[in-house]
Short mmCIF file of C-alpha atoms and ligand atoms in Angstrom, two decimals:
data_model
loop_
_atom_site.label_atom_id
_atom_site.label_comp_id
_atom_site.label_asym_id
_atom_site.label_seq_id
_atom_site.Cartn_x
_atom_site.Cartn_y
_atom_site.Cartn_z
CA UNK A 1 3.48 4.00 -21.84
CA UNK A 2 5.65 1.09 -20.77
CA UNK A 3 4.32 -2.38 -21.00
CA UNK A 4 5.82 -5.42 -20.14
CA UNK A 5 6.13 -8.82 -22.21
CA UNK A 6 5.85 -12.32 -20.78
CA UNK A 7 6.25 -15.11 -22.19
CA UNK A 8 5.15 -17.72 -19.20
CA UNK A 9 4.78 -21.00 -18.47
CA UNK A 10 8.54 -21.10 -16.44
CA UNK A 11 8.90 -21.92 -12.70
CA UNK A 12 10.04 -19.39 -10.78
CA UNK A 13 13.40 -20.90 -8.83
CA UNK A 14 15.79 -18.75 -7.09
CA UNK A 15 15.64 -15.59 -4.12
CA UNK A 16 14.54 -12.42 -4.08
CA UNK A 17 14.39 -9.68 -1.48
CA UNK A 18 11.79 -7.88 -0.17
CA UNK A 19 11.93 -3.48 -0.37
CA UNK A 20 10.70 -1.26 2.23
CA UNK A 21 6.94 -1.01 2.70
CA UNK A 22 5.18 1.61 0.08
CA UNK A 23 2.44 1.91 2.62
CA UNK A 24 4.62 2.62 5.30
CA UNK A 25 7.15 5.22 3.61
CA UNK A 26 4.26 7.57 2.51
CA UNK A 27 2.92 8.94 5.47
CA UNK A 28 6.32 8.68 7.37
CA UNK A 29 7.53 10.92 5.11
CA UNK A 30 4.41 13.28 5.61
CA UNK A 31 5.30 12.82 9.19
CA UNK A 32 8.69 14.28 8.35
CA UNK A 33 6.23 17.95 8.20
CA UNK A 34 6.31 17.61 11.88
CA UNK A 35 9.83 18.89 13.03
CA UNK A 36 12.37 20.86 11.72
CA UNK A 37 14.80 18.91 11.97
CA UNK A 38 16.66 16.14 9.87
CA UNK A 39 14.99 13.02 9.31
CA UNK A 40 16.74 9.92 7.66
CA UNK A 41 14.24 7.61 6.69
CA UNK A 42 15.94 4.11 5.34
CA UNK A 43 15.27 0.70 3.32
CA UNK A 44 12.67 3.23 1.38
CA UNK A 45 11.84 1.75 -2.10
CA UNK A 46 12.74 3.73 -5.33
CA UNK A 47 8.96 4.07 -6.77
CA UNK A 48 7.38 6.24 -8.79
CA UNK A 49 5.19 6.98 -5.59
CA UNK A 50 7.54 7.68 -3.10
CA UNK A 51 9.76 10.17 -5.61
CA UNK A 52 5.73 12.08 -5.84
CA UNK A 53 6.02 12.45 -2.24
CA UNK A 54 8.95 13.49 -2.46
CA UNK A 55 8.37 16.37 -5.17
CA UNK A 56 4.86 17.09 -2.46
CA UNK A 57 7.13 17.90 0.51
CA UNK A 58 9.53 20.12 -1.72
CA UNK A 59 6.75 22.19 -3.20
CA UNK A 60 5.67 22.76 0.34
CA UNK A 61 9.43 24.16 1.20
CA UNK A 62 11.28 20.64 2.38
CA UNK A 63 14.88 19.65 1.64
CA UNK A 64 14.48 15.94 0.35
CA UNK A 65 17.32 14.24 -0.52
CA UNK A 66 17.31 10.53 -2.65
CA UNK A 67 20.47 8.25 -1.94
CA UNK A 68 20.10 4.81 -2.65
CA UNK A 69 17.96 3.36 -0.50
CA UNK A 70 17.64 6.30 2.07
CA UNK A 71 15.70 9.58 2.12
CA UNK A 72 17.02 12.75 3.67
CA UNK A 73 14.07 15.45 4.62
CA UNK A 74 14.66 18.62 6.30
CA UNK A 75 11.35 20.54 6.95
CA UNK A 76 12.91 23.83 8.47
CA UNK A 77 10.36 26.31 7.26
CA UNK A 78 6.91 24.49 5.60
CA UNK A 79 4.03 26.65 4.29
CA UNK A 80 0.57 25.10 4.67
CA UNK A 81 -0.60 25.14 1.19
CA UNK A 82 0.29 22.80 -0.99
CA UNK A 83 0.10 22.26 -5.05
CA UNK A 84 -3.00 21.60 -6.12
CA UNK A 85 -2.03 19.36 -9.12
CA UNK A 86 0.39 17.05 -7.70
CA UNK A 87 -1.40 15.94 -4.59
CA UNK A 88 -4.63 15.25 -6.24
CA UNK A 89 -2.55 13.02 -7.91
CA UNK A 90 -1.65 10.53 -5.47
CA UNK A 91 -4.53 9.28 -3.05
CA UNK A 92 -1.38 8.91 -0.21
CA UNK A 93 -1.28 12.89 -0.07
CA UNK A 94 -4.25 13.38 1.72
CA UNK A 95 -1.76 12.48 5.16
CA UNK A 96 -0.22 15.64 5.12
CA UNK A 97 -2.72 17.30 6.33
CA UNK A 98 -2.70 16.06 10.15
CA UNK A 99 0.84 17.21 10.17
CA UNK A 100 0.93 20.47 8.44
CA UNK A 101 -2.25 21.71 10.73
CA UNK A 102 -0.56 20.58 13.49
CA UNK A 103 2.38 22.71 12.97
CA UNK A 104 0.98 25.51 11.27
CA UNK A 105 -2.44 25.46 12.82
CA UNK A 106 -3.39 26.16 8.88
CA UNK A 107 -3.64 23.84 6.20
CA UNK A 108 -5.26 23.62 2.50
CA UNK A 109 -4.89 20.74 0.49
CA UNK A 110 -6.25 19.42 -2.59
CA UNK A 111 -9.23 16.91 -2.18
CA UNK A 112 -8.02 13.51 -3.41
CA UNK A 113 -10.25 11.94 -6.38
CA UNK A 114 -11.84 8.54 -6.22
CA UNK A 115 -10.24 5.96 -8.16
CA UNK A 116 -11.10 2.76 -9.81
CA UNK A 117 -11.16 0.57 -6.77
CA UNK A 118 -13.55 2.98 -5.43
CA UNK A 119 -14.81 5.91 -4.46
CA UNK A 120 -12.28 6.11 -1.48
CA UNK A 121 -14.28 8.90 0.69
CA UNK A 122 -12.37 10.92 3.43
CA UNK A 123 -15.16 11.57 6.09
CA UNK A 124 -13.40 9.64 8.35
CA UNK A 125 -9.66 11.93 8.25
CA UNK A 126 -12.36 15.10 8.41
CA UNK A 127 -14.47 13.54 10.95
CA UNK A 128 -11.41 13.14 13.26
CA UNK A 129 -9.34 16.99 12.65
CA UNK A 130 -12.50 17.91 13.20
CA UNK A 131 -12.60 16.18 16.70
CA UNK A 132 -9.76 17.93 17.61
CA UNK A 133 -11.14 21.25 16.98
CA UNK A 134 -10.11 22.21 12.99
CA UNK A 135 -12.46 24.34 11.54
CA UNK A 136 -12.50 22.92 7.93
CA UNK A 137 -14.30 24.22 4.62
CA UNK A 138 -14.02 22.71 1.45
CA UNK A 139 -13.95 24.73 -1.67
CA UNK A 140 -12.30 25.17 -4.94
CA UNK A 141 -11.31 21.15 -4.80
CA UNK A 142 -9.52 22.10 -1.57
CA UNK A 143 -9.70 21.47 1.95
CA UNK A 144 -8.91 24.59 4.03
CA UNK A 145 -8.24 23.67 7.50
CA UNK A 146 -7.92 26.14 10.40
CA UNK A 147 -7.46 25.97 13.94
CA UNK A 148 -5.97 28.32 16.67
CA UNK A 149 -4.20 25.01 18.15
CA UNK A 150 -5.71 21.87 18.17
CA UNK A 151 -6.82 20.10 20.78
CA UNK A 152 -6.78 16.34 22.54
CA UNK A 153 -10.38 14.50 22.14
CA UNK A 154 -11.76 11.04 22.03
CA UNK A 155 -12.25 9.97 18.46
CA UNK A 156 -13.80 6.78 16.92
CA UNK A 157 -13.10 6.16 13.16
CA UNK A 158 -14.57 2.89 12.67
CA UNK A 159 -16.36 3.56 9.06
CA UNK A 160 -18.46 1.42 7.36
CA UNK A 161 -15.95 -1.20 6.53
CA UNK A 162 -14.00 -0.94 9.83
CA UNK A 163 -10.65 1.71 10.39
CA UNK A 164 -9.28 3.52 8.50
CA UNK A 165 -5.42 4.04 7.36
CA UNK A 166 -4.56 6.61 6.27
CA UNK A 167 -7.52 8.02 8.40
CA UNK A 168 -5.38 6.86 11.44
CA UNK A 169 -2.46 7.63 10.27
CA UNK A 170 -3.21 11.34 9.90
CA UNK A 171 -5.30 11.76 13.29
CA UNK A 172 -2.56 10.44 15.08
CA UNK A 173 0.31 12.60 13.37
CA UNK A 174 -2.60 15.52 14.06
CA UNK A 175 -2.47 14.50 17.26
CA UNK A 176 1.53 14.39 18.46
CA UNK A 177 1.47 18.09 18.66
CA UNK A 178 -1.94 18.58 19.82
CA UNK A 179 -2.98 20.00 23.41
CA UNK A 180 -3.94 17.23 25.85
CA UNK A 181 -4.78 13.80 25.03
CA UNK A 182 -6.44 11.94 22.17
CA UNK A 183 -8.00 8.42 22.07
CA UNK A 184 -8.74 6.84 18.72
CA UNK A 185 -11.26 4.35 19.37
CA UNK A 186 -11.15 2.13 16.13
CA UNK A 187 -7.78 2.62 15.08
CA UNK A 188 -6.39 0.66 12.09
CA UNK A 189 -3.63 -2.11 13.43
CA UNK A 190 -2.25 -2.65 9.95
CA UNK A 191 1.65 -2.77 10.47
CA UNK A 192 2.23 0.47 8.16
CA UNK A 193 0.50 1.76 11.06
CA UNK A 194 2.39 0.61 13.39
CA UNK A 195 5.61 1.44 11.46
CA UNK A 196 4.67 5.04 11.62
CA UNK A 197 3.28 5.23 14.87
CA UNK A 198 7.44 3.36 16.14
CA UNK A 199 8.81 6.61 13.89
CA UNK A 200 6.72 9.09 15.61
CA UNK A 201 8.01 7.83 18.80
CA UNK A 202 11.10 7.90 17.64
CA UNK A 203 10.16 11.51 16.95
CA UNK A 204 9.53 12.23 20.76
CA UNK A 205 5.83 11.32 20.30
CA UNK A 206 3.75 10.42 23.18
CA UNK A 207 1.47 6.97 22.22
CA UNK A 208 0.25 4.17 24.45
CA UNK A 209 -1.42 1.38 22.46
CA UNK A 210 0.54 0.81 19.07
CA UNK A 211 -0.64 -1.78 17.27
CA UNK A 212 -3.85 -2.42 19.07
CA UNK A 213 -7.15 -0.88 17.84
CA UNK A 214 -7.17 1.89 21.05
CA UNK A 215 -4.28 4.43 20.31
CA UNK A 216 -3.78 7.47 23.54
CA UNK A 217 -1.63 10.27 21.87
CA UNK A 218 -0.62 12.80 24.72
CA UNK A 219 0.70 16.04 22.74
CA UNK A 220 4.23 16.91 23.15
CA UNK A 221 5.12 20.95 22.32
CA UNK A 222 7.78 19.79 19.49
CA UNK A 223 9.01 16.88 18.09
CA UNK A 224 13.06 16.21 17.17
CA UNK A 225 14.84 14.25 13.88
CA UNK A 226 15.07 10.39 14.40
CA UNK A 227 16.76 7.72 12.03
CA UNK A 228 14.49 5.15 11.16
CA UNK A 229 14.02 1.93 8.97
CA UNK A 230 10.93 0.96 7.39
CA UNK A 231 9.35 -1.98 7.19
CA UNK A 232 9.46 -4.64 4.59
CA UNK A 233 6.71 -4.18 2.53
CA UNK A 234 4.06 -7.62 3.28
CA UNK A 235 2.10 -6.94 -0.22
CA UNK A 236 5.06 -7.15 -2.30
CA UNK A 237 6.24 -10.32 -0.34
CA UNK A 238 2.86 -11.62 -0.74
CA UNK A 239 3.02 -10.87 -4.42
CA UNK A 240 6.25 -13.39 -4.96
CA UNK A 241 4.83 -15.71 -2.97
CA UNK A 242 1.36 -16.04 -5.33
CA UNK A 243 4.01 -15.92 -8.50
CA UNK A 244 6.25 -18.59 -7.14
CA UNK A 245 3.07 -21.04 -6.36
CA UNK A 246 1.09 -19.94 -9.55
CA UNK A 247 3.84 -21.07 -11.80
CA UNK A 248 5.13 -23.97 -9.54
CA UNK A 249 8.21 -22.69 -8.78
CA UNK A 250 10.69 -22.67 -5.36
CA UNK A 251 11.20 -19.02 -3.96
CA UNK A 252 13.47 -18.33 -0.93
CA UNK A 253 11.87 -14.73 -0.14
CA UNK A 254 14.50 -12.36 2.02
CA UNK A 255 13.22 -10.49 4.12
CA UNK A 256 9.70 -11.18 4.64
CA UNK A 257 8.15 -10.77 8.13
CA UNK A 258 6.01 -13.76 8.54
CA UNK A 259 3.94 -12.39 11.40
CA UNK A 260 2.57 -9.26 9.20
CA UNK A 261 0.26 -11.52 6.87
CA UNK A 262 -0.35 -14.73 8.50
CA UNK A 263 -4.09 -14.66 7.39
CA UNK A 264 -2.07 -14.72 3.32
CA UNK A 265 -0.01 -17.77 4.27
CA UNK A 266 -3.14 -19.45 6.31
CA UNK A 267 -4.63 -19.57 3.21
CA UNK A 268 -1.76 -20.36 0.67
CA UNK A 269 -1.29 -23.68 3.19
CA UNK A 270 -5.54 -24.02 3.17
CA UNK A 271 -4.73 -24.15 -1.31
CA UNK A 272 -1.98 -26.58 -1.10
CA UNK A 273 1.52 -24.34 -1.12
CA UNK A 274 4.12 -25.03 1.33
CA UNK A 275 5.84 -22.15 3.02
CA UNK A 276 8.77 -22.81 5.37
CA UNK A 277 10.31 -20.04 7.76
CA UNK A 278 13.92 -19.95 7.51
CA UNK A 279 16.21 -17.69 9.76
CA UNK A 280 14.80 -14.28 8.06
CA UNK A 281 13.20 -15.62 5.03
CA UNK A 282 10.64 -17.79 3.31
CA UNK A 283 10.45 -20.78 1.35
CA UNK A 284 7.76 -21.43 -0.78
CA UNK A 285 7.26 -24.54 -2.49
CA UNK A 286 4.03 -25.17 -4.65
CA UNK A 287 2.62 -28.64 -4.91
CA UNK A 288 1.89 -30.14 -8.69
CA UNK A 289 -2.17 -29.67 -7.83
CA UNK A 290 -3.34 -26.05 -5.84
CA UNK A 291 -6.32 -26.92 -4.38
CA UNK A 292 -9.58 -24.14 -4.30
CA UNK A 293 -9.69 -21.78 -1.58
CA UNK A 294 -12.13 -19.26 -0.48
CA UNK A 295 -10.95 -15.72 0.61
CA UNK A 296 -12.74 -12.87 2.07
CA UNK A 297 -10.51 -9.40 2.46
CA UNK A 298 -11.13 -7.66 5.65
CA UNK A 299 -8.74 -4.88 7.59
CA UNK A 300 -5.92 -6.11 9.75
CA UNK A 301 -5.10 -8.98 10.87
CA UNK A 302 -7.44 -10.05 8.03
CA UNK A 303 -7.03 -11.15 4.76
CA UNK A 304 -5.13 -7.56 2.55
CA UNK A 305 -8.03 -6.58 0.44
CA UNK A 306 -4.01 -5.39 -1.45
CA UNK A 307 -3.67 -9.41 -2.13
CA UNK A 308 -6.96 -10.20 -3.14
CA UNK A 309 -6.47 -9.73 -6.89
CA UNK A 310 -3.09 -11.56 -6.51
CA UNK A 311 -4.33 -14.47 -4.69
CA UNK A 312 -7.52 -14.70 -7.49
CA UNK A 313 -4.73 -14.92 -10.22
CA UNK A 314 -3.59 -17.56 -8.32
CA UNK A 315 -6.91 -19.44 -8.08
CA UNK A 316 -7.32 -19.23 -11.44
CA UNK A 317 -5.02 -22.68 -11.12
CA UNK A 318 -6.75 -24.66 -8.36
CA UNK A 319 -8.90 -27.16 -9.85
CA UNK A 320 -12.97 -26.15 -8.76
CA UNK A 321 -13.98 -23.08 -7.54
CA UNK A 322 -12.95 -20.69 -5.27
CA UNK A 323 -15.33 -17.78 -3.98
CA UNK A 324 -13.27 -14.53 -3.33
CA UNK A 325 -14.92 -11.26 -1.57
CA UNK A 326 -13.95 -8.18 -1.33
CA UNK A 327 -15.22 -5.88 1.64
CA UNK A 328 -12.96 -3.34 1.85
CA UNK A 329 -13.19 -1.62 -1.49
CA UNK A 330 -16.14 -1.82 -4.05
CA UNK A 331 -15.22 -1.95 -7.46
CA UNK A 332 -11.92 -3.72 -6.91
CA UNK A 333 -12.35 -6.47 -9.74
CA UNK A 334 -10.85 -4.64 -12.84
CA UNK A 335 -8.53 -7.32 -13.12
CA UNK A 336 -11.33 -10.15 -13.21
CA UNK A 337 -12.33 -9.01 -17.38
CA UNK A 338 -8.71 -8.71 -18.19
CA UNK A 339 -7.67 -12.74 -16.44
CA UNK A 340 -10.84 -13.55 -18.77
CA UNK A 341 -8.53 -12.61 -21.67
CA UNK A 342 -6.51 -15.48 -20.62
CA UNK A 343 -8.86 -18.06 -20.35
CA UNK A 344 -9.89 -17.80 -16.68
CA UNK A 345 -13.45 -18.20 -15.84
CA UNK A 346 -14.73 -16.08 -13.43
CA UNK A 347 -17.61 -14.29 -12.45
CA UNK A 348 -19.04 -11.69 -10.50
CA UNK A 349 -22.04 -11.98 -8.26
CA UNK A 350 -21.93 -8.74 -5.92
CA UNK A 351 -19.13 -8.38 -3.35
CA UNK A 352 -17.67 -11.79 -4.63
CA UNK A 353 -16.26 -13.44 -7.69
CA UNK A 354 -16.30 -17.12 -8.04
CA UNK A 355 -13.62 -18.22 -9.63
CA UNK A 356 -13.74 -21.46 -11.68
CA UNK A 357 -10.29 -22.83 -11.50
CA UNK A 358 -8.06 -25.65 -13.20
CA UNK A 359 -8.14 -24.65 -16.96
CA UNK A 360 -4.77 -23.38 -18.61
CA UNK A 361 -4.21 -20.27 -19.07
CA UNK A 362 -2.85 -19.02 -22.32
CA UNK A 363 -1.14 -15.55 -23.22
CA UNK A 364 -3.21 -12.38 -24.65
CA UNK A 365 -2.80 -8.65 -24.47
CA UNK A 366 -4.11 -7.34 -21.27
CA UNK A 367 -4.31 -3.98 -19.83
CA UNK A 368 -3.50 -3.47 -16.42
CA UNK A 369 -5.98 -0.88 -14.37
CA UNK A 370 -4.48 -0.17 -10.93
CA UNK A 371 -1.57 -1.33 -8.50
CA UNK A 372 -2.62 -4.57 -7.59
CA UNK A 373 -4.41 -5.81 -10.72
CA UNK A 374 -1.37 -5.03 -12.39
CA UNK A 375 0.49 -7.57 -10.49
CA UNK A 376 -2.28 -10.12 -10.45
CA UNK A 377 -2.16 -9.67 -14.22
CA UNK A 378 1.78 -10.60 -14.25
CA UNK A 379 1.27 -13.27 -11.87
CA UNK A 380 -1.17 -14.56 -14.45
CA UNK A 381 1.20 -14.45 -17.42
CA UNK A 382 4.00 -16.03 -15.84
CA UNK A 383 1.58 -18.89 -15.54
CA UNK A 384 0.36 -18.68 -18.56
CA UNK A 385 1.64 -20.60 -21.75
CA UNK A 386 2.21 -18.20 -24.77
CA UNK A 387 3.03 -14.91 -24.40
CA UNK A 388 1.34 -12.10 -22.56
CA UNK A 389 1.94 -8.24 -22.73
CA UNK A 390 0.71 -6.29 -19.88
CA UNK A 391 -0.31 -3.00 -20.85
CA UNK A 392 0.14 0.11 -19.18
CA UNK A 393 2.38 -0.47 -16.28
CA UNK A 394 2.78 2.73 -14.69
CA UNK A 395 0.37 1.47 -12.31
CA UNK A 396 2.98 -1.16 -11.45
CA UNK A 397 5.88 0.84 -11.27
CA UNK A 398 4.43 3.31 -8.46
CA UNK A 399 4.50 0.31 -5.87
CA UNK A 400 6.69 -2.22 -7.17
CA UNK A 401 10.69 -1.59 -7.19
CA UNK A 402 12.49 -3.06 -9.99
CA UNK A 403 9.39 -5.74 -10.33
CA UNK A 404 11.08 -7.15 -13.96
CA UNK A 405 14.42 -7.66 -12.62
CA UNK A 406 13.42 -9.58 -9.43
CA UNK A 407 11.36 -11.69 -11.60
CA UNK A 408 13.83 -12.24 -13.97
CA UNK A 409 16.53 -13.39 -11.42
CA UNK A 410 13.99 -16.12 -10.91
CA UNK A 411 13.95 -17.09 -14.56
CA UNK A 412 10.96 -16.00 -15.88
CA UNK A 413 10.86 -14.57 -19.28
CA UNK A 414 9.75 -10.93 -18.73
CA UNK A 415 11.03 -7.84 -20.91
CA UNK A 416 9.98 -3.90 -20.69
CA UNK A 417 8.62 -2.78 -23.70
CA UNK A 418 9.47 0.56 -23.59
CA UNK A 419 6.16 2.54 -24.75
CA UNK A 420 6.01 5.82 -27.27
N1 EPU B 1 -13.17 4.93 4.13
C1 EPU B 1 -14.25 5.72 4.43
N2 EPU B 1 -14.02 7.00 4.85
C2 EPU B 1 -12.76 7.50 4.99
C3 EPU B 1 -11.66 6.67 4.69
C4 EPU B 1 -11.90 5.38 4.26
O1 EPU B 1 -15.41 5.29 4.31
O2 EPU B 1 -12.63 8.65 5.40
C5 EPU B 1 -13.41 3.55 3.65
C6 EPU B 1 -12.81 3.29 2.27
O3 EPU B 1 -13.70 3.71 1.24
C7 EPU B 1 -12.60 1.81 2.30
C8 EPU B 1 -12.20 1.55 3.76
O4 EPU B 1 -12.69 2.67 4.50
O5 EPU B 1 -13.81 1.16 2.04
C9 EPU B 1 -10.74 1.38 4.01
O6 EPU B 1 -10.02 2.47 3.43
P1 EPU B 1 -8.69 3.02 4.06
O7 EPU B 1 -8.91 4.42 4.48
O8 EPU B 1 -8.17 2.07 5.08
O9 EPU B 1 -7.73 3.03 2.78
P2 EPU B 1 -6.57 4.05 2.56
O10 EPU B 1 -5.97 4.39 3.87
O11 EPU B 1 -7.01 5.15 1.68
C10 EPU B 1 -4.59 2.34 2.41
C11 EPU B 1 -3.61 1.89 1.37
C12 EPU B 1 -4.30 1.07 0.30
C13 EPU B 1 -4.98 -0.12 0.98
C14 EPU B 1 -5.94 0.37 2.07
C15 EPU B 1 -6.60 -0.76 2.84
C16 EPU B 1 -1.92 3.62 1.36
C17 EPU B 1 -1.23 4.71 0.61
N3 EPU B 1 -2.95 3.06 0.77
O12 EPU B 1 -5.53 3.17 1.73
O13 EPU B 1 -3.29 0.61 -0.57
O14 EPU B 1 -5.69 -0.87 0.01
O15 EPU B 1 -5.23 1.20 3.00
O16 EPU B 1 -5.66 -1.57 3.43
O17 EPU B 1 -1.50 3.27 2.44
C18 EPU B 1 -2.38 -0.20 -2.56
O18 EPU B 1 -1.26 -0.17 -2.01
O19 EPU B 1 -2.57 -0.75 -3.68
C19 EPU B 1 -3.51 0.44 -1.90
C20 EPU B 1 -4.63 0.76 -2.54
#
């Protein structure tokens, strides 16, 4: 297993751009299930994640074709059962449901495990094909969905922590081909959301109400090829912007769309970072002292529970304490034990951990347990003195293109270690 080596305490100076939008790219490319045609999806990101979703829609019969930055996928003839081993690998998956039933009117797909942010229930995407009149059984760790055609409803998906994504995301690809209209009350707004719900159109979809928490899908019999081009991805931009203010650097980010995460740079400006919009970019410029912020993570336009662990790495340098919560996932503080390796000081007390910023950090071996902590834990090394190896970056690498090189065009001191 790869690993990466740090040796911190450098400024990050310099530019770096911005991929397409992991979050986006995975259920547009379910949505690809949809027609028959050829669909060119572009500014896609070369992760581990998005070549998995790639190998899903193969195994299930789909042409997909990787060059450079664009994907080729040509679902002429799909069968509704997929492979059980590599979509219970990748939580994502679970959005190719709502497409295959609504082409196939069958459907059987692996149940998706928890993980360690959380147990990351479905209820919600089951609550809603339901709605539309799938018969559904689990079994055997799959979900075998039937239907003779589904059919338009009014839906409300609110869960206990608000919408749902990829919840949304699959009733409303369900719903393109569906008879009649469907209204989902509760809808995520997040822009990956969004994004899919512009390629759908694009598609020949039907939907009133993108980007608002009220979506009105009227069924269309088929849907055609488009050309589209995803989004930037707002976490990863988010990401450079923490590294560049946790080391006190100056980053011109390229490509960045202000507007998707204003609640992140609300609260960088709250902590004492400047961030100027220039035509199509960013500039971030930290200021010698961050100052404590608090931070609660809530669904869109909210603060990205994605960015909390991020943002906490960053926190870790603002002199007094800062009180971060998490309410969108429940055991998303892996990172928090591992930043302690470093010298941070920070607690947990429920739903919150109160960071107690302002002393150095200094390098150690840390292990990195998801996405996100992985890149808090980077963020933290670069700011670090001494050296710091992250362990276990495979985590990394599944949302995070070419995360080393960007970072190293910026002049930190960051090597792959390749692992046995
Ligand atoms: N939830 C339910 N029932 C459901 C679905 C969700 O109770 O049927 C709960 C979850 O347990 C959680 C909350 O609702 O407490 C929100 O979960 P959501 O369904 O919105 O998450 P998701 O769609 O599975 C996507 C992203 C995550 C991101 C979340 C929240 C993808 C592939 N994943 O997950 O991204 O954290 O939305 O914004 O789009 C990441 O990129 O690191 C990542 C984890």
């Amino acid at each position: 297993m790869d690993s990466f080596l740090i040796k911190g305490g450098v400024p990050l100076h310099g530019e770096v751009s911005i991929s397409g939008s992991k979050n986006a790219v995975l259920p547009i490319m379910a949505a690809t299930l949809l027609t028959a045609d050829t669909c060119v999806i572009r500014h896609v990101p070369d992760l581990s994640d998005v070549r998995f979703m790639g190998k899903i829609l193969e195994s299930l019969g789909a042409e997909v074709k990787f060059e450079g930055d664009t994907v080729t996928v040509r679902a002429a003839k799909v069968k509704g059962f997929g492979d059980y081993e590599l979509i219970r690998k990748m939580r994502g998956s679970i959005c190719i449901l709502g497409p295959l039933l609504s082409r196939l009117n069958q459907a059987s797909v692996s149940l998706p495990g928890g993980c360690v942010i959380g147990t990351r229930p479905i209820d919600l995407h089951l609550k809603g094909l339901r709605a539309l009149g799938a018969v559904l059984d689990i079994s055997g760790g799959y979900i075998n969905a039937k239907t003779k055609r589904l059919k338009g409803t009014t839906v409300f998906l609110g869960g206990r922590v608000g919408p749902t994504v990829l919840g949304t995301a699959n009733i409303m690809m369900a719903a393109t081909l569906a008879d009649g209209v469907t209204v989902i009350e509760s809808a995520a707004c997040e822009p990956e959301v969004t994004d899919l719900a512009n390629f759908l159109v694009s598609m020949g979809a039907k939907i009133a109400g993108i980007g608002s928490p009220t979506l009105t899908i009227t069924g269309v019999k088929t849907l055609h090829g488009t050309d589209h081009e995803v989004i930037p991805d707002r976490i990863e931009a988010c990401t450079f912007l923490c590294a560049a203010a946790a080391t006190h650097g100056e980053v011109l980010v390229h490509g960045a769309r202000a507007e998707h995460f204003a609640a992140v740079l609300d609260k960088l400006r709250e902590a004492g970072v400047k961030v100027e919009r220039k035509a199509g970019a960013l500039l971030v410029k930290a200021s010698k002292s961050l100052k404590p912020t608090d931070v609660t993570t809530l669904p869109y336009s909210g603060f990205p529970t994605d960015v909390q662990a991020q943002f906490m790495a960053l926190m870790c340098g603002a002199k007094g304490i800062s009180v971060i919560t998490e309410r969108i996932f429940e055991s998303r503080f892996m990172h928090v034990a591992e930043m302690a390796r470093l010298g941070a000081e920070i607690s947990i007390e429920g739903p919150s951990a109160i960071v107690k910023g302002g002393r150095p950090l200094s390098g150690a071996p840390v292990m990195a347990s998801d996405l996100r902590a992985s890149a808090a834990l980077v963020i933290a090394g670069l700011a670090a003195t001494g050296s710091t190896q992250v362990h276990r970056i495979y985590h990394l690498d599944r949302g995070y293109e070419r995360m080393e090189t960007k970072l190293k065009k910026l002049g930190a001191r960051i090597d792959r270690v390749d692992g046995e």
